[in-house]
Short mmCIF file of C-alpha atoms and ligand atoms in Angstrom, two decimals:
data_model
loop_
_atom_site.label_atom_id
_atom_site.label_comp_id
_atom_site.label_asym_id
_atom_site.label_seq_id
_atom_site.Cartn_x
_atom_site.Cartn_y
_atom_site.Cartn_z
CA MET A 27 -90.91 -80.25 1.22
CA LYS A 28 -90.17 -83.56 -0.95
CA ALA A 29 -86.60 -84.31 -0.44
CA ALA A 30 -83.96 -87.51 -0.99
CA VAL A 31 -82.63 -88.00 2.23
CA LEU A 32 -79.39 -90.17 3.02
CA ASN A 33 -80.08 -91.93 6.63
CA SER A 34 -76.84 -94.13 6.58
CA ILE A 35 -74.12 -94.37 5.45
CA PRO A 36 -73.15 -96.93 2.81
CA GLY A 37 -76.99 -96.44 2.13
CA HIS A 38 -79.52 -95.20 -0.41
CA LEU A 39 -81.83 -92.24 -0.44
CA GLU A 40 -85.29 -92.10 0.83
CA ILE A 41 -87.85 -89.93 0.15
CA GLN A 42 -88.93 -88.38 2.88
CA ASP A 43 -90.89 -84.96 4.23
CA VAL A 44 -88.59 -82.10 5.28
CA GLN A 45 -89.01 -78.72 6.26
CA VAL A 46 -87.06 -75.40 5.10
CA SER A 47 -86.12 -72.74 7.35
CA ASN A 48 -87.10 -69.01 6.44
CA PRO A 49 -84.23 -66.96 4.37
CA ALA A 50 -81.88 -65.55 6.94
CA PRO A 51 -80.46 -61.72 5.92
CA ARG A 52 -78.12 -63.28 3.10
CA GLU A 53 -79.99 -66.15 2.13
CA VAL A 54 -81.96 -67.07 -0.70
CA LEU A 55 -84.88 -69.86 -0.99
CA VAL A 56 -84.70 -71.14 -4.31
CA ARG A 57 -87.37 -73.60 -5.85
CA THR A 58 -85.54 -76.67 -7.41
CA SER A 59 -86.50 -77.18 -11.02
CA ALA A 60 -83.44 -79.65 -12.26
CA ALA A 61 -80.41 -81.54 -10.54
CA GLY A 62 -78.18 -83.82 -11.71
CA LEU A 63 -76.97 -86.55 -10.60
CA CYS A 64 -72.84 -86.74 -9.85
CA HIS A 65 -70.23 -89.36 -9.24
CA SER A 66 -69.54 -86.98 -6.18
CA ASP A 67 -72.58 -88.29 -4.55
CA LEU A 68 -72.26 -91.73 -5.07
CA HIS A 69 -68.80 -91.23 -3.55
CA PHE A 70 -70.57 -90.12 -0.41
CA MET A 71 -73.15 -92.73 -0.39
CA GLU A 72 -71.23 -95.76 -0.49
CA GLY A 73 -68.76 -94.37 2.48
CA LYS A 74 -65.53 -93.35 0.39
CA TYR A 75 -65.86 -90.12 2.22
CA PRO A 76 -67.65 -89.01 5.34
CA HIS A 77 -70.90 -86.99 6.16
CA PRO A 78 -72.95 -86.68 8.80
CA CYS A 79 -76.66 -87.99 8.18
CA PRO A 80 -79.28 -87.39 7.78
CA SER A 81 -78.21 -85.26 4.96
CA ILE A 82 -80.06 -84.55 1.71
CA LEU A 83 -77.19 -84.92 -1.13
CA GLY A 84 -76.93 -83.10 -4.57
CA HIS A 85 -75.16 -80.05 -5.85
CA GLU A 86 -75.43 -79.60 -9.60
CA SER A 87 -78.62 -77.69 -9.99
CA ALA A 88 -80.20 -74.80 -11.37
CA GLY A 89 -83.91 -73.48 -10.12
CA VAL A 90 -85.74 -69.91 -9.67
CA VAL A 91 -85.38 -68.10 -6.61
CA GLU A 92 -88.95 -67.47 -4.34
CA ALA A 93 -87.73 -65.41 -1.58
CA VAL A 94 -84.73 -63.71 -0.61
CA GLY A 95 -83.55 -62.54 2.54
CA SER A 96 -83.42 -58.78 3.67
CA MET A 97 -80.07 -58.22 3.29
CA VAL A 98 -79.59 -59.91 -0.42
CA SER A 99 -79.78 -57.38 -3.51
CA TYR A 100 -78.14 -59.42 -6.30
CA VAL A 101 -81.19 -61.58 -7.08
CA GLN A 102 -85.00 -61.01 -6.22
CA PRO A 103 -88.08 -63.80 -6.52
CA GLY A 104 -88.62 -64.89 -10.40
CA ASP A 105 -84.96 -64.70 -11.21
CA HIS A 106 -83.44 -67.96 -12.68
CA VAL A 107 -80.21 -68.87 -11.24
CA ILE A 108 -77.51 -71.75 -11.16
CA THR A 109 -76.22 -73.23 -7.99
CA CYS A 110 -72.52 -73.83 -7.39
CA LEU A 111 -70.87 -75.64 -3.90
CA SER A 112 -68.23 -73.58 -4.56
CA ALA A 113 -69.50 -70.69 -2.23
CA PHE A 114 -67.00 -67.75 -1.59
CA CYS A 115 -67.12 -65.55 1.15
CA GLY A 116 -65.20 -62.81 -0.98
CA HIS A 117 -62.87 -61.15 1.34
CA CYS A 118 -60.37 -64.09 2.48
CA SER A 119 -56.61 -63.77 1.12
CA GLN A 120 -57.99 -67.10 -1.13
CA CYS A 121 -60.83 -65.07 -2.47
CA THR A 122 -59.04 -61.94 -3.10
CA ASN A 123 -56.55 -63.36 -5.12
CA GLY A 124 -58.51 -64.96 -7.14
CA HIS A 125 -58.95 -68.38 -5.79
CA MET A 126 -62.41 -68.58 -4.73
CA THR A 127 -62.72 -72.52 -4.53
CA LEU A 128 -60.18 -72.21 -2.30
CA CYS A 129 -61.93 -69.89 0.10
CA GLU A 130 -60.75 -69.91 4.25
CA ASN A 131 -64.66 -68.78 4.99
CA LYS A 132 -66.83 -71.59 3.24
CA ASP A 133 -67.13 -73.73 6.62
CA ARG A 134 -67.41 -71.01 9.06
CA GLU A 135 -69.51 -67.59 7.55
CA LEU A 136 -71.51 -69.32 4.61
CA VAL A 137 -73.27 -71.57 7.06
CA ARG A 138 -75.48 -71.21 10.01
CA GLY A 139 -73.80 -70.86 13.39
CA ARG A 140 -74.39 -74.26 15.74
CA ASP A 141 -77.15 -72.06 17.79
CA ASP A 142 -78.89 -71.12 14.69
CA ALA A 143 -81.96 -72.77 13.53
CA PRO A 144 -81.17 -75.43 10.85
CA ARG A 145 -81.87 -74.49 7.50
CA LEU A 146 -83.39 -78.06 6.83
CA SER A 147 -84.82 -80.16 9.64
CA ARG A 148 -87.17 -83.10 10.01
CA ASN A 149 -89.60 -83.18 12.63
CA GLY A 150 -87.76 -80.86 14.93
CA GLU A 151 -84.28 -82.76 13.98
CA ALA A 152 -81.58 -80.65 12.08
CA VAL A 153 -80.67 -82.44 8.52
CA HIS A 154 -77.61 -81.18 7.36
CA GLN A 155 -76.94 -79.87 4.01
CA PHE A 156 -74.33 -81.08 1.73
CA MET A 157 -71.86 -78.82 -0.10
CA HIS A 158 -73.88 -75.73 0.89
CA LEU A 159 -76.72 -76.87 -1.88
CA SER A 160 -78.90 -80.16 -0.64
CA SER A 161 -80.09 -79.99 -4.50
CA PHE A 162 -82.00 -83.19 -4.28
CA ALA A 163 -84.91 -81.44 -2.98
CA GLU A 164 -88.07 -79.36 -3.99
CA GLN A 165 -86.49 -76.28 -2.41
CA MET A 166 -82.74 -75.29 -1.21
CA LEU A 167 -82.09 -72.59 1.06
CA ILE A 168 -78.75 -71.10 0.49
CA HIS A 169 -76.32 -68.28 0.54
CA GLU A 170 -76.35 -65.42 -1.84
CA GLN A 171 -72.73 -66.28 -2.65
CA ALA A 172 -73.54 -70.01 -3.89
CA LEU A 173 -75.70 -69.05 -6.68
CA VAL A 174 -75.25 -66.90 -10.13
CA LYS A 175 -78.32 -65.20 -11.93
CA ILE A 176 -78.48 -66.30 -15.97
CA ASP A 177 -80.30 -66.01 -18.76
CA LYS A 178 -84.17 -67.02 -18.83
CA ASP A 179 -83.74 -68.53 -22.29
CA MET A 180 -80.99 -71.20 -20.86
CA PRO A 181 -83.44 -74.50 -20.27
CA PHE A 182 -82.77 -76.06 -16.35
CA ASP A 183 -81.63 -79.35 -17.08
CA LYS A 184 -78.71 -77.94 -19.64
CA ALA A 185 -78.05 -75.52 -16.88
CA ALA A 186 -77.80 -77.76 -14.04
CA LEU A 187 -74.76 -79.80 -15.46
CA ILE A 188 -73.22 -76.43 -15.27
CA GLY A 189 -73.48 -76.38 -11.78
CA CYS A 190 -70.72 -78.97 -11.14
CA GLY A 191 -69.72 -81.20 -14.16
CA VAL A 192 -69.38 -78.68 -16.93
CA THR A 193 -67.94 -76.17 -14.84
CA THR A 194 -65.24 -78.57 -13.31
CA GLY A 195 -63.96 -79.89 -16.37
CA LEU A 196 -63.62 -76.57 -18.83
CA GLY A 197 -62.23 -75.03 -15.60
CA ALA A 198 -59.83 -77.73 -15.04
CA VAL A 199 -58.77 -77.10 -18.72
CA PHE A 200 -59.06 -73.90 -18.82
CA ARG A 201 -58.04 -72.50 -15.68
CA THR A 202 -56.49 -74.99 -13.79
CA ALA A 203 -54.32 -76.67 -16.67
CA LYS A 204 -54.61 -73.86 -19.23
CA VAL A 205 -54.49 -75.67 -22.18
CA GLU A 206 -52.74 -73.93 -24.97
CA PRO A 207 -54.07 -74.20 -28.62
CA GLY A 208 -52.01 -77.50 -30.32
CA GLN A 209 -51.14 -79.16 -27.47
CA THR A 210 -51.85 -82.95 -26.91
CA VAL A 211 -54.57 -83.79 -24.18
CA SER A 212 -55.71 -86.90 -22.60
CA VAL A 213 -58.73 -87.51 -20.54
CA ILE A 214 -59.52 -90.49 -18.60
CA GLY A 215 -63.17 -91.27 -18.04
CA CYS A 216 -65.83 -90.35 -19.92
CA GLY A 217 -68.49 -89.62 -17.60
CA GLY A 218 -70.07 -86.14 -17.24
CA ILE A 219 -66.75 -84.70 -16.16
CA GLY A 220 -64.49 -86.12 -18.66
CA LEU A 221 -66.82 -85.16 -21.37
CA SER A 222 -66.70 -81.70 -20.08
CA ALA A 223 -62.93 -81.98 -20.02
CA ILE A 224 -62.74 -83.40 -23.60
CA GLN A 225 -65.07 -80.45 -24.70
CA GLY A 226 -62.83 -77.96 -23.09
CA ALA A 227 -60.23 -79.34 -24.82
CA ARG A 228 -61.48 -78.89 -28.14
CA ILE A 229 -63.07 -75.19 -27.58
CA ALA A 230 -59.08 -74.41 -25.95
CA GLY A 231 -57.88 -75.34 -29.70
CA ALA A 232 -55.67 -78.58 -28.74
CA ASN A 233 -54.58 -80.76 -31.69
CA ARG A 234 -54.78 -84.19 -30.29
CA ILE A 235 -57.46 -85.52 -27.63
CA ILE A 236 -57.26 -89.01 -26.30
CA ALA A 237 -60.57 -89.91 -24.66
CA VAL A 238 -60.36 -93.25 -22.34
CA ASP A 239 -62.35 -94.94 -20.89
CA THR A 240 -63.54 -98.93 -20.30
CA VAL A 241 -67.01 -98.91 -21.88
CA GLU A 242 -67.28 -98.46 -25.54
CA SER A 243 -70.64 -96.08 -25.71
CA LYS A 244 -68.55 -93.47 -23.47
CA LEU A 245 -65.64 -93.78 -25.75
CA GLU A 246 -68.00 -92.92 -28.93
CA LEU A 247 -70.12 -90.16 -27.26
CA ALA A 248 -66.17 -88.64 -26.31
CA GLN A 249 -65.85 -88.97 -30.01
CA SER A 250 -68.61 -86.94 -30.89
CA MET A 251 -67.81 -84.61 -28.40
CA GLY A 252 -64.07 -84.11 -29.88
CA ALA A 253 -61.95 -86.45 -28.86
CA THR A 254 -60.09 -87.15 -32.17
CA HIS A 255 -59.02 -90.94 -30.72
CA ILE A 256 -59.98 -93.06 -28.36
CA VAL A 257 -58.69 -95.87 -26.13
CA ASP A 258 -60.41 -98.61 -24.23
CA ALA A 259 -58.60 -99.28 -21.44
CA SER A 260 -60.37 -102.48 -20.82
CA LYS A 261 -58.90 -103.86 -23.56
CA VAL A 262 -55.13 -102.53 -23.86
CA ASP A 263 -52.64 -100.70 -21.45
CA PRO A 264 -54.00 -97.14 -21.12
CA VAL A 265 -50.57 -95.92 -20.78
CA GLU A 266 -48.80 -97.35 -23.66
CA ALA A 267 -51.59 -96.23 -25.96
CA VAL A 268 -51.71 -92.87 -25.02
CA ARG A 269 -47.77 -92.45 -25.49
CA GLU A 270 -47.78 -94.24 -28.74
CA LEU A 271 -50.67 -92.02 -30.19
CA SER A 272 -49.01 -88.83 -28.91
CA GLY A 273 -45.55 -89.80 -30.37
CA GLY A 274 -44.51 -90.41 -26.73
CA GLY A 275 -46.73 -88.40 -23.90
CA VAL A 276 -49.21 -85.46 -23.62
CA HIS A 277 -48.59 -81.95 -22.73
CA HIS A 278 -51.49 -82.35 -20.41
CA ALA A 279 -53.41 -85.13 -19.00
CA PHE A 280 -56.87 -85.08 -17.00
CA GLU A 281 -57.96 -87.67 -14.55
CA ALA A 282 -61.85 -87.93 -14.35
CA VAL A 283 -62.19 -91.24 -12.45
CA GLY A 284 -61.42 -91.19 -9.06
CA ALA A 285 -59.06 -94.02 -8.45
CA LYS A 286 -55.44 -94.49 -7.68
CA THR A 287 -54.49 -96.17 -10.48
CA THR A 288 -55.56 -93.93 -13.16
CA ALA A 289 -54.39 -91.16 -10.97
CA GLU A 290 -51.27 -92.63 -11.23
CA GLN A 291 -51.66 -93.54 -15.09
CA SER A 292 -52.42 -90.03 -16.11
CA PHE A 293 -48.81 -88.97 -14.65
CA LYS A 294 -47.07 -91.61 -16.59
CA MET A 295 -48.42 -90.98 -20.14
CA LEU A 296 -47.22 -87.40 -19.53
CA ASP A 297 -44.83 -85.97 -22.14
CA SER A 298 -41.86 -84.22 -20.26
CA GLY A 299 -42.78 -81.18 -18.69
CA GLY A 300 -46.03 -82.14 -19.32
CA GLN A 301 -48.86 -81.69 -16.72
CA ALA A 302 -51.26 -84.15 -15.08
CA THR A 303 -54.75 -83.02 -13.29
CA VAL A 304 -56.49 -85.02 -10.60
CA ILE A 305 -60.60 -84.23 -11.34
CA GLY A 306 -61.35 -87.43 -10.03
CA MET A 307 -61.93 -87.75 -6.27
CA ILE A 308 -59.70 -90.59 -4.64
CA PRO A 309 -60.93 -91.90 -1.79
CA VAL A 310 -59.95 -90.30 1.78
CA GLY A 311 -56.59 -92.29 3.06
CA THR A 312 -55.71 -93.33 -0.64
CA VAL A 313 -52.25 -93.07 -1.35
CA VAL A 314 -51.18 -92.03 -4.97
CA GLU A 315 -47.13 -92.82 -5.97
CA VAL A 316 -44.76 -91.55 -8.77
CA HIS A 317 -41.62 -92.43 -9.53
CA GLY A 318 -39.22 -90.17 -7.81
CA VAL A 319 -36.88 -90.00 -11.14
CA GLU A 320 -39.53 -88.54 -13.60
CA LEU A 321 -39.69 -85.24 -11.28
CA LEU A 322 -36.12 -84.64 -13.52
CA ASN A 323 -38.12 -84.27 -16.46
CA GLU A 324 -40.34 -81.80 -14.45
CA LYS A 325 -43.93 -82.98 -15.00
CA THR A 326 -46.32 -81.75 -12.37
CA LEU A 327 -49.23 -84.17 -10.86
CA THR A 328 -51.93 -81.43 -9.23
CA GLY A 329 -55.68 -81.59 -8.35
CA SER A 330 -58.34 -79.32 -9.53
CA ASN A 331 -61.35 -78.10 -7.25
CA MET A 332 -64.29 -77.33 -9.19
CA GLY A 333 -62.15 -76.26 -12.14
CA SER A 334 -60.42 -73.62 -9.99
CA ASN A 335 -64.17 -71.78 -11.02
CA GLN A 336 -65.00 -67.93 -10.59
CA PHE A 337 -68.48 -69.41 -11.25
CA ARG A 338 -70.03 -65.92 -11.85
CA THR A 339 -67.63 -65.15 -14.51
CA ASP A 340 -67.28 -68.99 -15.95
CA MET A 341 -71.27 -70.34 -16.23
CA PRO A 342 -72.35 -67.29 -18.19
CA ARG A 343 -69.91 -67.97 -20.83
CA PHE A 344 -70.50 -71.67 -21.03
CA ILE A 345 -74.26 -71.07 -21.40
CA ASP A 346 -73.17 -68.59 -24.23
CA MET A 347 -71.23 -71.41 -25.55
CA TYR A 348 -74.13 -73.66 -25.71
CA LEU A 349 -76.42 -71.15 -26.91
CA GLN A 350 -73.99 -70.56 -30.14
CA GLY A 351 -73.51 -74.38 -30.48
CA ARG A 352 -69.86 -74.34 -29.66
CA LEU A 353 -70.92 -76.86 -25.98
CA MET A 354 -73.21 -79.82 -26.62
CA LEU A 355 -75.04 -80.42 -23.79
CA ASP A 356 -78.17 -81.69 -25.14
CA GLU A 357 -76.38 -84.71 -25.61
CA MET A 358 -75.11 -84.86 -21.90
CA VAL A 359 -78.85 -85.55 -20.53
CA SER A 360 -78.88 -89.04 -20.98
CA LYS A 361 -82.14 -89.55 -18.97
CA THR A 362 -84.11 -87.04 -17.73
CA ILE A 363 -85.85 -88.69 -14.17
CA ALA A 364 -87.81 -88.03 -11.46
CA LEU A 365 -87.04 -87.83 -8.27
CA ASP A 366 -88.73 -90.45 -6.61
CA ASP A 367 -86.26 -92.60 -9.13
CA ILE A 368 -83.30 -91.54 -8.01
CA ASN A 369 -81.96 -94.64 -6.80
CA GLU A 370 -81.84 -96.31 -9.96
CA GLY A 371 -80.32 -92.96 -11.53
CA PHE A 372 -77.54 -94.11 -9.40
CA GLU A 373 -77.38 -97.65 -10.39
CA ASP A 374 -77.30 -96.05 -13.76
CA MET A 375 -74.33 -94.25 -13.14
CA LYS A 376 -72.68 -97.31 -11.29
CA SER A 377 -73.44 -99.38 -14.60
CA GLY A 378 -71.30 -97.09 -16.64
CA ASN A 379 -74.00 -96.54 -19.61
CA VAL A 380 -75.03 -92.80 -18.48
CA ALA A 381 -73.48 -89.51 -18.98
CA ARG A 382 -75.79 -87.73 -16.76
CA SER A 383 -79.04 -88.45 -15.52
CA VAL A 384 -81.18 -85.43 -14.92
CA ILE A 385 -83.67 -84.65 -12.26
CA THR A 386 -86.56 -82.47 -13.41
CA PHE A 387 -89.05 -80.89 -10.92
CA ASP A 388 -92.58 -80.19 -11.77
N1 LIG B 3 -62.40 -81.98 -8.32
C1 LIG B 3 -64.09 -81.94 -8.34
O1 LIG B 3 -64.20 -80.83 -8.00
C2 LIG B 3 -65.03 -82.67 -8.76
C3 LIG B 3 -65.81 -82.25 -9.12
C4 LIG B 3 -67.26 -83.48 -9.66
C5 LIG B 3 -66.72 -85.01 -9.66
N2 LIG B 3 -66.12 -84.80 -9.55
C6 LIG B 3 -65.18 -86.43 -9.69
O2 LIG B 3 -64.58 -86.93 -10.74
C7 LIG B 3 -65.00 -88.05 -11.42
C8 LIG B 3 -65.51 -88.57 -12.28
O3 LIG B 3 -67.37 -88.19 -11.91
P1 LIG B 3 -68.44 -88.39 -12.81
O4 LIG B 3 -69.99 -87.23 -12.55
O5 LIG B 3 -68.28 -87.92 -14.17
O6 LIG B 3 -68.42 -89.79 -12.50
P2 LIG B 3 -68.95 -91.01 -13.99
O7 LIG B 3 -69.25 -92.25 -13.05
O8 LIG B 3 -70.09 -90.29 -14.61
O9 LIG B 3 -67.66 -91.41 -15.22
C9 LIG B 3 -66.84 -92.19 -14.58
C10 LIG B 3 -66.09 -92.42 -16.11
O10 LIG B 3 -65.08 -93.16 -15.60
C11 LIG B 3 -64.83 -94.48 -16.28
N3 LIG B 3 -64.26 -95.47 -15.84
C12 LIG B 3 -64.18 -96.50 -14.78
N4 LIG B 3 -63.13 -96.67 -14.33
C13 LIG B 3 -62.16 -96.60 -15.60
C14 LIG B 3 -60.87 -97.18 -15.87
N5 LIG B 3 -60.34 -97.80 -14.73
N6 LIG B 3 -60.48 -96.60 -17.06
C15 LIG B 3 -61.24 -95.34 -17.66
N7 LIG B 3 -62.48 -95.45 -17.40
C16 LIG B 3 -62.67 -95.80 -16.47
C17 LIG B 3 -66.52 -94.91 -15.97
O11 LIG B 3 -66.92 -96.07 -17.49
C18 LIG B 3 -66.88 -93.77 -16.79
O12 LIG B 3 -67.31 -93.21 -17.88
C19 LIG B 3 -65.30 -88.64 -9.77
O13 LIG B 3 -65.05 -89.12 -8.86
C20 LIG B 3 -66.07 -87.14 -8.83
O14 LIG B 3 -66.41 -86.95 -7.48
C21 LIG B 3 -64.91 -84.14 -8.95
ZN1 LIG B 4 -69.92 -82.87 -8.82
ZN1 LIG B 5 -63.18 -66.49 0.75
#
């Protein structure tokens, strides 16, 4: 099959021929229909996070089941699915406590062992799977607990977005922060994740939703998706602006960029008792600092992993919200591209001009 392979870090993706193994008892072979480009993939390409090479990136996807292993009963060939990197074992203390995104067995039970043939290979050499998925490829061979079955009415390109960006942004609002109706919210960074957090805040009933970005077109998109106020951080100090617009500070701030400065800004723009939820992936080794005295005001700084999701519950709900017209996904797909154009897709992401580019496969 054709796949976009990362052969060195930092590096670009190369379209190459890769071989896929047959499904083991609990594995599912999925034909990829659509795969979104998320900034997390770019962080790995740029070396801000480590990953072995060669590997196939991509983790925001939807497709059709082609074959299943002997023990799989949840799906069968022909089913439509969304994949999720939050693969869960279902029996560790985190899973049984409802925190499947923190599953303790993720990298033990849900991957193939060292002595087993690899799921992906190139001329006999193992190709590393990325986040249990590797979506930038025509097929994915994944654990059955890394996917959810979905309604066949759901278009694949929009379904793919739910695989990461939408679930992360909405989940950060609904599950991690538990935003209440009437609260004030700010969101720093209006890419796929931030726009989803803005929509989550709107659906949760926040009264004031302040969007912060440095690109004008992103702020316009944010307004169209529910932001009540916008702040251009390239022109004004976002902390001062948000504090002023919210009458002293917000109840909830979300960081959806992945940088020290913006994470610290999210904490500084809180009202007393407020919570800053950092969604962005801050480069490994970077320290985020807060003034200790601010803790006396009972402010919280926390992170959110994939929106603290329980994806087999959440993703079908998000599909219903879309089909009911309450969740805007058409507007989030700025471009559909071919796998061959993937590097240009990441250049678009760097320029800040697209909400999401989605690869569609014929
Ligand atoms: N925690 C998780 O589970 C999880 C899941 C998915 C993505 N992420 C992370 O979320 C972050 C956002 O991802 P994305 O795909 O939406 O990225 P993106 O590149 O599409 O969007 C980032 C946005 O931030 C804006 N921005 C950049 N610098 C800014 C600044 N100083 N102030 C305000 N805005 C600024 C950009 O203009 C852009 O609109 C990334 O760090 C990604 O790795 C985390
Ligand atoms: Zn992602
Ligand atoms: Zn587990």
